[in-house]
Amino acid sequence: MKTQHTLFICTTCASTWKDGKREGKSGGEQLLEQISNLAKNWELQNDFRIQEVSCMSSCNRACAVSFTASGKYTYLFGDLPANDSESATAVLECASQYYAKPDGLLPWSERPEPLKKGIVARIPPLPN
């Protein structure tokens, strides 16, 4: 049985607020849209679930995404521009690298450029 992999995308990142209410489409929603469109032709579309999250508490590092899978390190990346197709492409490229690593470790030198400087956290897997 294959391990389920998940890409979380924060949909409240880079929101515009007025009178306590969010206006328009957030940067995170735009990034989710771009990634979802690219993922339609991604070789891992059936093996790597894409899930929106209402907040990842990384507001000062918007836009944020995370890779996670059982038995692997979890990564949280931020500082991803929302309206940049390079960001969406880099996220899926890095997700593919993550998928291929048995422990999920993503060496800095191997990551796509937009994900080299945006690391927020690397969380170790739970012990078996």
Short mmCIF file of C-alpha atoms in Angstrom, two decimals:
data_model
loop_
_atom_site.label_atom_id
_atom_site.label_comp_id
_atom_site.label_asym_id
_atom_site.label_seq_id
_atom_site.Cartn_x
_atom_site.Cartn_y
_atom_site.Cartn_z
CA MET A 1 0.00 0.00 0.00
CA LYS A 2 1.36 3.40 -0.99
CA THR A 3 1.84 6.13 1.58
CA GLN A 4 -0.60 9.00 1.13
CA HIS A 5 1.17 12.28 0.49
CA THR A 6 -0.51 15.63 1.00
CA LEU A 7 0.27 19.13 -0.19
CA PHE A 8 -1.45 21.67 2.06
CA ILE A 9 -2.00 25.18 0.67
CA CYS A 10 -3.05 28.04 2.94
CA THR A 11 -6.01 29.84 1.39
CA THR A 12 -6.03 32.80 3.78
CA CYS A 13 -2.47 33.82 2.94
CA ALA A 14 -2.09 37.27 1.40
CA SER A 15 -5.70 38.24 2.03
CA THR A 16 -7.07 41.76 1.82
CA TRP A 17 -9.21 42.72 4.82
CA LYS A 18 -11.72 45.52 5.22
CA ASP A 19 -13.87 46.08 8.30
CA GLY A 20 -12.93 42.64 9.63
CA LYS A 21 -14.00 40.82 6.46
CA ARG A 22 -11.89 39.33 3.75
CA GLU A 23 -12.30 40.91 0.33
CA GLY A 24 -11.78 39.25 -3.01
CA LYS A 25 -9.58 36.29 -3.75
CA SER A 26 -6.60 35.80 -1.45
CA GLY A 27 -3.09 35.16 -2.69
CA GLY A 28 -3.34 31.65 -1.26
CA GLU A 29 -6.50 30.97 -3.25
CA GLN A 30 -4.74 32.21 -6.39
CA LEU A 31 -1.76 29.94 -5.69
CA LEU A 32 -4.10 26.99 -5.05
CA GLU A 33 -5.82 27.66 -8.37
CA GLN A 34 -2.51 27.75 -10.26
CA ILE A 35 -1.20 24.59 -8.59
CA SER A 36 -4.50 22.74 -9.13
CA ASN A 37 -4.49 23.64 -12.83
CA LEU A 38 -0.89 22.46 -13.26
CA ALA A 39 -1.61 19.28 -11.27
CA LYS A 40 -4.16 18.13 -13.86
CA ASN A 41 -1.18 17.00 -15.97
CA TRP A 42 1.10 16.03 -13.07
CA GLU A 43 2.33 12.44 -12.98
CA LEU A 44 1.57 12.28 -9.23
CA GLN A 45 -1.95 13.71 -9.39
CA ASN A 46 -3.40 10.45 -8.02
CA ASP A 47 -0.67 9.90 -5.40
CA PHE A 48 -0.27 13.38 -3.89
CA ARG A 49 -3.46 14.94 -2.56
CA ILE A 50 -3.78 18.72 -2.75
CA GLN A 51 -5.74 20.10 0.18
CA GLU A 52 -6.63 23.67 1.04
CA VAL A 53 -6.24 24.84 4.64
CA SER A 54 -7.92 27.94 6.02
CA CYS A 55 -4.81 29.04 7.97
CA MET A 56 -1.31 27.70 8.56
CA SER A 57 -0.30 30.48 11.01
CA SER A 58 2.46 31.70 8.73
CA CYS A 59 0.89 35.08 7.98
CA ASN A 60 4.17 36.96 7.96
CA ARG A 61 5.54 34.48 5.39
CA ALA A 62 2.63 34.35 2.91
CA CYS A 63 1.95 32.40 0.77
CA ALA A 64 2.51 29.11 2.60
CA VAL A 65 2.45 25.46 1.53
CA SER A 66 3.36 22.24 3.30
CA PHE A 67 4.34 18.69 2.28
CA THR A 68 3.55 15.79 4.58
CA ALA A 69 3.35 11.99 4.59
CA SER A 70 3.42 9.28 7.22
CA GLY A 71 6.98 8.36 8.21
CA LYS A 72 8.49 11.40 6.49
CA TYR A 73 9.67 14.83 7.50
CA THR A 74 7.03 17.54 7.11
CA TYR A 75 8.05 20.77 5.40
CA LEU A 76 6.45 24.20 5.66
CA PHE A 77 7.44 26.76 3.05
CA GLY A 78 6.49 30.42 2.88
CA ASP A 79 7.29 33.59 0.95
CA LEU A 80 5.79 32.19 -2.26
CA PRO A 81 4.44 34.85 -4.62
CA ALA A 82 0.78 34.15 -5.39
CA ASN A 83 0.61 35.41 -8.96
CA ASP A 84 3.73 33.72 -10.20
CA SER A 85 3.51 30.58 -12.34
CA GLU A 86 7.12 29.85 -11.33
CA SER A 87 5.93 29.38 -7.73
CA ALA A 88 3.24 26.87 -8.71
CA THR A 89 5.64 24.95 -10.94
CA ALA A 90 8.31 24.92 -8.21
CA VAL A 91 5.86 23.62 -5.60
CA LEU A 92 4.89 20.64 -7.76
CA GLU A 93 8.53 19.99 -8.72
CA CYS A 94 9.53 20.00 -5.05
CA ALA A 95 6.52 17.81 -4.16
CA SER A 96 7.76 15.28 -6.72
CA GLN A 97 11.21 15.33 -5.11
CA TYR A 98 9.60 14.87 -1.67
CA TYR A 99 7.54 11.94 -2.94
CA ALA A 100 10.66 10.20 -4.27
CA LYS A 101 12.60 10.47 -0.98
CA PRO A 102 11.91 7.60 1.47
CA ASP A 103 12.44 9.91 4.47
CA GLY A 104 11.16 13.08 2.77
CA LEU A 105 14.41 14.97 3.33
CA LEU A 106 14.84 17.74 0.78
CA PRO A 107 18.43 19.00 0.67
CA TRP A 108 18.64 22.75 0.09
CA SER A 109 20.78 22.32 -3.03
CA GLU A 110 18.19 20.07 -4.71
CA ARG A 111 15.12 22.27 -4.12
CA PRO A 112 13.72 24.51 -6.86
CA GLU A 113 14.90 28.10 -6.44
CA PRO A 114 11.64 29.56 -5.00
CA LEU A 115 11.71 26.93 -2.22
CA LYS A 116 15.34 27.41 -1.20
CA LYS A 117 14.82 30.64 0.67
CA GLY A 118 11.24 30.14 1.87
CA ILE A 119 11.70 27.35 4.41
CA VAL A 120 9.71 28.00 7.59
CA ALA A 121 9.97 24.60 9.27
CA ARG A 122 11.20 21.02 8.86
CA ILE A 123 9.41 18.79 11.33
CA PRO A 124 10.67 15.25 11.97
CA PRO A 125 8.35 12.30 11.50
CA LEU A 126 6.66 10.70 14.47
CA PRO A 127 8.59 7.72 15.83
CA ASN A 128 7.21 4.32 14.84
#
